[in-house]
Amino acid sequence: DVKVTQSSRYLVKRTGEKVFLECVQDMDHENMFWYRQDPGLGLRLIYFSYDVKMKEKGDIPEGYSVSREKKERFSLILESASTNQTSMYLCAITPGGSYNEQFFGPGTRLTVL
Amino acid sequence: AQSVTQLDSQVPVFEEAPVELRCNYSSSVSVYLFWYVQYPNQGLQLLLKYLSGSTLVKGINGFEAEFNKSQTSFHLRKPSVHISDTAEYFCAVSDLAGNQFYFGTGTSLTVIP
């Protein structure tokens, strides 16, 4: 079974704080993605990565950065959190091979006060 | 690039009634098509997918979807819904390499007892 875990289910931070959201997969999959989900807007792609130390901007990268030092871990970083970054953050992987779909983690609901 | 339109943001339906959730997509290349379900405060789970072959696809929990290439649609149906089907449903497309996924804005299905 493909398993994707995220470091926190709920997180509350203050404006201006640096925030790290971690995503870990349990197998040697290459493609990893970070989305944010907001009501009425669906899922919007922030960043994705096809391999270690590789990253590509998605549709809404502003205010975010990512890090992928090891294949199994893909981190989303909010350099200076703002209230408009309050959202649900979802990590996903695309295993490839016989799998064509994305597998999602449980999500992190971030509130920035 | 691809895009996905989910025509209904909210669908209320009585228990044991049939339901159809509509999805249209646009793409200049061949795509794979997916429906995902999201229960409250959880990640997305795959309901079903269309890759090729028969245009009628059956998924989990009694759901099915029909791919219509001429109308560029992939509507989701269930002949008799249950309370437990109350959730958010997302339609998605990907290119054949699975490198990019595009999601609709979601349809909130509420099953009324």
mmCIF file of C-alpha atoms in Angstrom:
data_model
loop_
_atom_site.group_PDB
_atom_site.id
_atom_site.type_symbol
_atom_site.label_atom_id
_atom_site.label_comp_id
_atom_site.label_asym_id
_atom_site.label_seq_id
_atom_site.Cartn_x
_atom_site.Cartn_y
_atom_site.Cartn_z
ATOM 1 C CA ASP A 1 0.000 0.000 0.000
ATOM 2 C CA VAL A 2 1.132 3.524 -0.772
ATOM 3 C CA LYS A 3 1.301 5.643 2.359
ATOM 4 C CA VAL A 4 1.702 9.404 2.670
ATOM 5 C CA THR A 5 1.999 11.029 6.074
ATOM 6 C CA GLN A 6 1.995 14.658 7.101
ATOM 7 C CA SER A 7 3.647 15.887 10.257
ATOM 8 C CA SER A 8 0.643 17.641 11.790
ATOM 9 C CA ARG A 9 -3.128 17.446 11.368
ATOM 10 C CA TYR A 10 -3.748 20.850 12.943
ATOM 11 C CA LEU A 11 -1.356 23.754 13.379
ATOM 12 C CA VAL A 12 -1.831 27.242 14.792
ATOM 13 C CA LYS A 13 0.843 29.866 14.155
ATOM 14 C CA ARG A 14 1.217 33.605 14.512
ATOM 15 C CA THR A 15 1.717 36.110 11.719
ATOM 16 C CA GLY A 16 5.373 36.412 10.800
ATOM 17 C CA GLU A 17 6.413 32.997 12.091
ATOM 18 C CA LYS A 18 8.367 30.594 9.913
ATOM 19 C CA VAL A 19 6.310 27.433 9.387
ATOM 20 C CA PHE A 20 7.443 23.996 8.250
ATOM 21 C CA LEU A 21 4.991 21.418 6.915
ATOM 22 C CA GLU A 22 6.471 17.991 6.383
ATOM 23 C CA CYS A 23 5.368 15.225 4.054
ATOM 24 C CA VAL A 24 6.845 11.742 4.173
ATOM 25 C CA GLN A 25 6.247 8.796 1.848
ATOM 26 C CA ASP A 26 7.074 5.230 2.720
ATOM 27 C CA MET A 27 8.531 4.077 -0.618
ATOM 28 C CA ASP A 28 10.959 5.263 -3.237
ATOM 29 C CA HIS A 29 8.557 7.395 -5.227
ATOM 30 C CA GLU A 30 9.875 10.364 -7.123
ATOM 31 C CA ASN A 31 6.967 12.721 -7.767
ATOM 32 C CA MET A 32 5.712 14.721 -4.785
ATOM 33 C CA PHE A 33 3.287 17.640 -4.704
ATOM 34 C CA TRP A 34 2.015 20.322 -2.319
ATOM 35 C CA TYR A 35 -1.495 21.746 -2.723
ATOM 36 C CA ARG A 36 -3.577 24.137 -0.731
ATOM 37 C CA GLN A 37 -7.317 23.674 -0.549
ATOM 38 C CA ASP A 38 -9.777 26.507 0.019
ATOM 39 C CA PRO A 39 -13.579 26.453 -0.160
ATOM 40 C CA GLY A 40 -14.832 27.176 -3.663
ATOM 41 C CA LEU A 41 -11.336 27.125 -5.120
ATOM 42 C CA GLY A 42 -10.598 23.417 -5.044
ATOM 43 C CA LEU A 43 -6.978 22.279 -4.948
ATOM 44 C CA ARG A 44 -4.298 24.648 -6.152
ATOM 45 C CA LEU A 45 -0.759 23.457 -6.802
ATOM 46 C CA ILE A 46 1.948 25.278 -4.849
ATOM 47 C CA TYR A 47 5.124 23.340 -5.688
ATOM 48 C CA PHE A 48 6.121 19.917 -6.913
ATOM 49 C CA SER A 49 9.282 17.872 -7.141
ATOM 50 C CA TYR A 50 10.362 15.070 -9.448
ATOM 51 C CA ASP A 51 13.478 14.077 -7.536
ATOM 52 C CA VAL A 52 15.848 14.963 -4.731
ATOM 53 C CA LYS A 53 16.916 18.616 -4.789
ATOM 54 C CA MET A 54 14.563 19.300 -7.696
ATOM 55 C CA LYS A 55 11.600 21.634 -7.400
ATOM 56 C CA GLU A 56 9.164 23.261 -9.762
ATOM 57 C CA LYS A 57 6.732 26.104 -9.126
ATOM 58 C CA GLY A 58 3.061 25.358 -9.388
ATOM 59 C CA ASP A 59 0.243 27.833 -9.861
ATOM 60 C CA ILE A 60 0.547 29.727 -6.550
ATOM 61 C CA PRO A 61 4.156 29.591 -5.271
ATOM 62 C CA GLU A 62 4.261 33.120 -3.867
ATOM 63 C CA GLY A 63 4.973 33.164 -0.148
ATOM 64 C CA TYR A 64 6.126 29.539 -0.109
ATOM 65 C CA SER A 65 9.310 27.593 -0.641
ATOM 66 C CA VAL A 66 10.095 23.869 -0.557
ATOM 67 C CA SER A 67 12.924 21.557 0.329
ATOM 68 C CA ARG A 68 13.648 18.027 -0.779
ATOM 69 C CA GLU A 69 16.939 16.776 0.632
ATOM 70 C CA LYS A 70 15.896 13.130 0.784
ATOM 71 C CA LYS A 71 13.660 11.253 -1.612
ATOM 72 C CA GLU A 72 11.074 10.310 0.986
ATOM 73 C CA ARG A 73 10.596 13.792 2.470
ATOM 74 C CA PHE A 74 9.167 16.922 0.874
ATOM 75 C CA SER A 75 8.838 20.010 3.066
ATOM 76 C CA LEU A 76 6.737 23.102 2.485
ATOM 77 C CA ILE A 77 8.032 26.273 4.110
ATOM 78 C CA LEU A 78 6.154 29.462 4.852
ATOM 79 C CA GLU A 79 8.981 31.967 5.339
ATOM 80 C CA SER A 80 6.789 34.514 7.115
ATOM 81 C CA ALA A 81 3.271 33.274 7.703
ATOM 82 C CA SER A 82 0.373 35.569 6.918
ATOM 83 C CA THR A 83 -3.331 35.289 7.684
ATOM 84 C CA ASN A 84 -4.160 34.670 4.014
ATOM 85 C CA GLN A 85 -2.162 31.454 4.240
ATOM 86 C CA THR A 86 -4.724 29.985 6.610
ATOM 87 C CA SER A 87 -5.810 26.905 4.685
ATOM 88 C CA MET A 88 -5.792 23.121 4.362
ATOM 89 C CA TYR A 89 -2.489 21.868 2.963
ATOM 90 C CA LEU A 90 -2.374 18.543 1.173
ATOM 91 C CA CYS A 91 0.647 16.561 0.147
ATOM 92 C CA ALA A 92 0.377 14.038 -2.690
ATOM 93 C CA ILE A 93 2.577 11.581 -4.535
ATOM 94 C CA THR A 94 2.320 9.942 -7.931
ATOM 95 C CA PRO A 95 3.981 6.547 -7.638
ATOM 96 C CA GLY A 96 4.018 5.854 -11.369
ATOM 97 C CA GLY A 97 4.440 2.343 -12.652
ATOM 98 C CA SER A 98 1.087 0.562 -12.394
ATOM 99 C CA TYR A 99 -0.365 3.517 -10.498
ATOM 100 C CA ASN A 100 -1.727 6.425 -12.523
ATOM 101 C CA GLU A 101 -3.440 8.299 -9.718
ATOM 102 C CA GLN A 102 -2.226 10.582 -6.967
ATOM 103 C CA PHE A 103 -2.182 9.419 -3.362
ATOM 104 C CA PHE A 104 -2.843 12.019 -0.695
ATOM 105 C CA GLY A 105 -1.799 12.529 2.874
ATOM 106 C CA PRO A 106 -4.418 13.335 5.542
ATOM 107 C CA GLY A 107 -3.821 17.085 5.262
ATOM 108 C CA THR A 108 -2.656 19.792 7.649
ATOM 109 C CA ARG A 109 -5.147 22.459 8.632
ATOM 110 C CA LEU A 110 -3.071 25.573 9.273
ATOM 111 C CA THR A 111 -4.472 28.618 11.045
ATOM 112 C CA VAL A 112 -2.410 31.801 11.065
ATOM 113 C CA LEU A 113 -3.474 34.327 13.703
ATOM 114 C CA ALA B 1 -2.853 22.678 -20.483
ATOM 115 C CA GLN B 2 -5.911 21.028 -19.087
ATOM 116 C CA SER B 3 -8.786 22.360 -17.029
ATOM 117 C CA VAL B 4 -11.724 20.881 -15.164
ATOM 118 C CA THR B 5 -15.160 22.331 -14.497
ATOM 119 C CA GLN B 6 -17.517 20.929 -11.911
ATOM 120 C CA LEU B 7 -20.842 22.459 -12.707
ATOM 121 C CA ASP B 8 -22.498 22.129 -9.305
ATOM 122 C CA SER B 9 -20.869 23.394 -6.139
ATOM 123 C CA GLN B 10 -23.531 21.883 -3.854
ATOM 124 C CA VAL B 11 -25.885 18.978 -4.438
ATOM 125 C CA PRO B 12 -28.474 18.046 -1.801
ATOM 126 C CA VAL B 13 -30.236 14.719 -2.328
ATOM 127 C CA PHE B 14 -32.524 12.541 -0.267
ATOM 128 C CA GLU B 15 -31.306 9.213 1.048
ATOM 129 C CA GLU B 16 -31.834 6.307 -1.383
ATOM 130 C CA ALA B 17 -32.355 8.692 -4.319
ATOM 131 C CA PRO B 18 -30.042 8.631 -7.351
ATOM 132 C CA VAL B 19 -27.404 11.308 -7.841
ATOM 133 C CA GLU B 20 -25.257 12.625 -10.666
ATOM 134 C CA LEU B 21 -22.288 14.915 -10.140
ATOM 135 C CA ARG B 22 -21.200 16.630 -13.320
ATOM 136 C CA CYS B 23 -17.672 17.148 -14.590
ATOM 137 C CA ASN B 24 -16.437 18.619 -17.858
ATOM 138 C CA TYR B 25 -12.845 18.966 -18.895
ATOM 139 C CA SER B 26 -10.852 20.625 -21.606
ATOM 140 C CA SER B 27 -7.587 19.401 -23.027
ATOM 141 C CA SER B 28 -5.699 19.445 -26.294
ATOM 142 C CA VAL B 29 -4.097 16.077 -25.533
ATOM 143 C CA SER B 30 -5.266 12.697 -24.303
ATOM 144 C CA VAL B 31 -5.896 12.567 -20.597
ATOM 145 C CA TYR B 32 -6.659 10.262 -17.731
ATOM 146 C CA LEU B 33 -9.737 11.093 -15.651
ATOM 147 C CA PHE B 34 -10.369 10.633 -11.945
ATOM 148 C CA TRP B 35 -12.963 11.137 -9.249
ATOM 149 C CA TYR B 36 -11.851 11.590 -5.654
ATOM 150 C CA VAL B 37 -13.867 11.800 -2.434
ATOM 151 C CA GLN B 38 -12.939 13.789 0.647
ATOM 152 C CA TYR B 39 -14.594 13.189 3.998
ATOM 153 C CA PRO B 40 -14.423 16.003 6.592
ATOM 154 C CA ASN B 41 -10.888 16.809 7.751
ATOM 155 C CA GLN B 42 -9.326 14.053 5.688
ATOM 156 C CA GLY B 43 -7.243 13.796 2.552
ATOM 157 C CA LEU B 44 -8.586 12.750 -0.825
ATOM 158 C CA GLN B 45 -9.323 9.108 -1.649
ATOM 159 C CA LEU B 46 -9.650 7.728 -5.131
ATOM 160 C CA LEU B 47 -13.198 6.676 -6.086
ATOM 161 C CA LEU B 48 -12.516 5.598 -9.656
ATOM 162 C CA LYS B 49 -10.412 6.343 -12.706
ATOM 163 C CA TYR B 50 -10.650 6.161 -16.470
ATOM 164 C CA LEU B 51 -7.486 5.290 -18.332
ATOM 165 C CA SER B 52 -8.693 3.609 -21.525
ATOM 166 C CA GLY B 53 -11.085 0.964 -22.777
ATOM 167 C CA SER B 54 -14.702 0.775 -21.644
ATOM 168 C CA THR B 55 -16.168 4.221 -21.152
ATOM 169 C CA LEU B 56 -18.224 3.091 -18.150
ATOM 170 C CA VAL B 57 -16.033 2.850 -15.094
ATOM 171 C CA LYS B 58 -17.072 1.342 -11.782
ATOM 172 C CA GLY B 59 -15.526 2.439 -8.524
ATOM 173 C CA ILE B 60 -15.798 1.913 -4.813
ATOM 174 C CA ASN B 61 -18.947 2.395 -2.723
ATOM 175 C CA GLY B 62 -21.287 1.770 -5.668
ATOM 176 C CA PHE B 63 -20.202 4.788 -7.696
ATOM 177 C CA GLU B 64 -19.697 4.730 -11.455
ATOM 178 C CA ALA B 65 -18.746 7.281 -14.093
ATOM 179 C CA GLU B 66 -19.039 7.489 -17.838
ATOM 180 C CA PHE B 67 -16.410 9.000 -20.089
ATOM 181 C CA ASN B 68 -17.880 10.865 -23.043
ATOM 182 C CA LYS B 69 -15.151 12.035 -25.371
ATOM 183 C CA SER B 70 -17.372 14.016 -27.735
ATOM 184 C CA GLN B 71 -18.858 15.996 -24.854
ATOM 185 C CA THR B 72 -15.599 16.026 -22.880
ATOM 186 C CA SER B 73 -17.477 14.926 -19.806
ATOM 187 C CA PHE B 74 -16.923 12.464 -16.989
ATOM 188 C CA HIS B 75 -20.052 12.503 -14.828
ATOM 189 C CA LEU B 76 -20.232 10.549 -11.591
ATOM 190 C CA ARG B 77 -23.392 8.616 -10.683
ATOM 191 C CA LYS B 78 -24.808 6.495 -7.933
ATOM 192 C CA PRO B 79 -28.255 4.865 -8.186
ATOM 193 C CA SER B 80 -29.056 5.065 -4.467
ATOM 194 C CA VAL B 81 -27.146 7.241 -2.010
ATOM 195 C CA HIS B 82 -26.574 6.712 1.695
ATOM 196 C CA ILE B 83 -25.988 9.139 4.534
ATOM 197 C CA SER B 84 -22.353 8.050 4.563
ATOM 198 C CA ASP B 85 -21.902 9.424 1.022
ATOM 199 C CA THR B 86 -22.063 12.965 2.380
ATOM 200 C CA ALA B 87 -18.671 14.380 1.398
ATOM 201 C CA GLU B 88 -16.808 16.616 -1.046
ATOM 202 C CA TYR B 89 -16.183 15.140 -4.502
ATOM 203 C CA PHE B 90 -13.432 16.250 -6.853
ATOM 204 C CA CYS B 91 -13.010 15.532 -10.530
ATOM 205 C CA ALA B 92 -9.435 15.568 -11.872
ATOM 206 C CA VAL B 93 -7.508 15.062 -15.094
ATOM 207 C CA SER B 94 -3.890 14.291 -15.738
ATOM 208 C CA ASP B 95 -1.643 14.022 -18.742
ATOM 209 C CA LEU B 96 -0.682 10.480 -19.721
ATOM 210 C CA ALA B 97 2.694 10.806 -18.029
ATOM 211 C CA GLY B 98 0.991 11.610 -14.719
ATOM 212 C CA ASN B 99 3.236 14.569 -14.148
ATOM 213 C CA GLN B 100 0.515 17.163 -13.731
ATOM 214 C CA PHE B 101 -2.942 16.874 -12.237
ATOM 215 C CA TYR B 102 -5.719 19.433 -12.552
ATOM 216 C CA PHE B 103 -8.624 19.435 -10.138
ATOM 217 C CA GLY B 104 -12.105 20.866 -10.299
ATOM 218 C CA THR B 105 -13.389 23.131 -7.545
ATOM 219 C CA GLY B 106 -15.354 20.328 -5.936
ATOM 220 C CA THR B 107 -18.998 19.378 -5.392
ATOM 221 C CA SER B 108 -20.360 19.124 -1.885
ATOM 222 C CA LEU B 109 -22.842 16.253 -1.733
ATOM 223 C CA THR B 110 -25.255 16.322 1.195
ATOM 224 C CA VAL B 111 -27.500 13.320 1.719
ATOM 225 C CA ILE B 112 -30.689 14.203 3.574
ATOM 226 C CA PRO B 113 -32.325 11.537 5.765
#
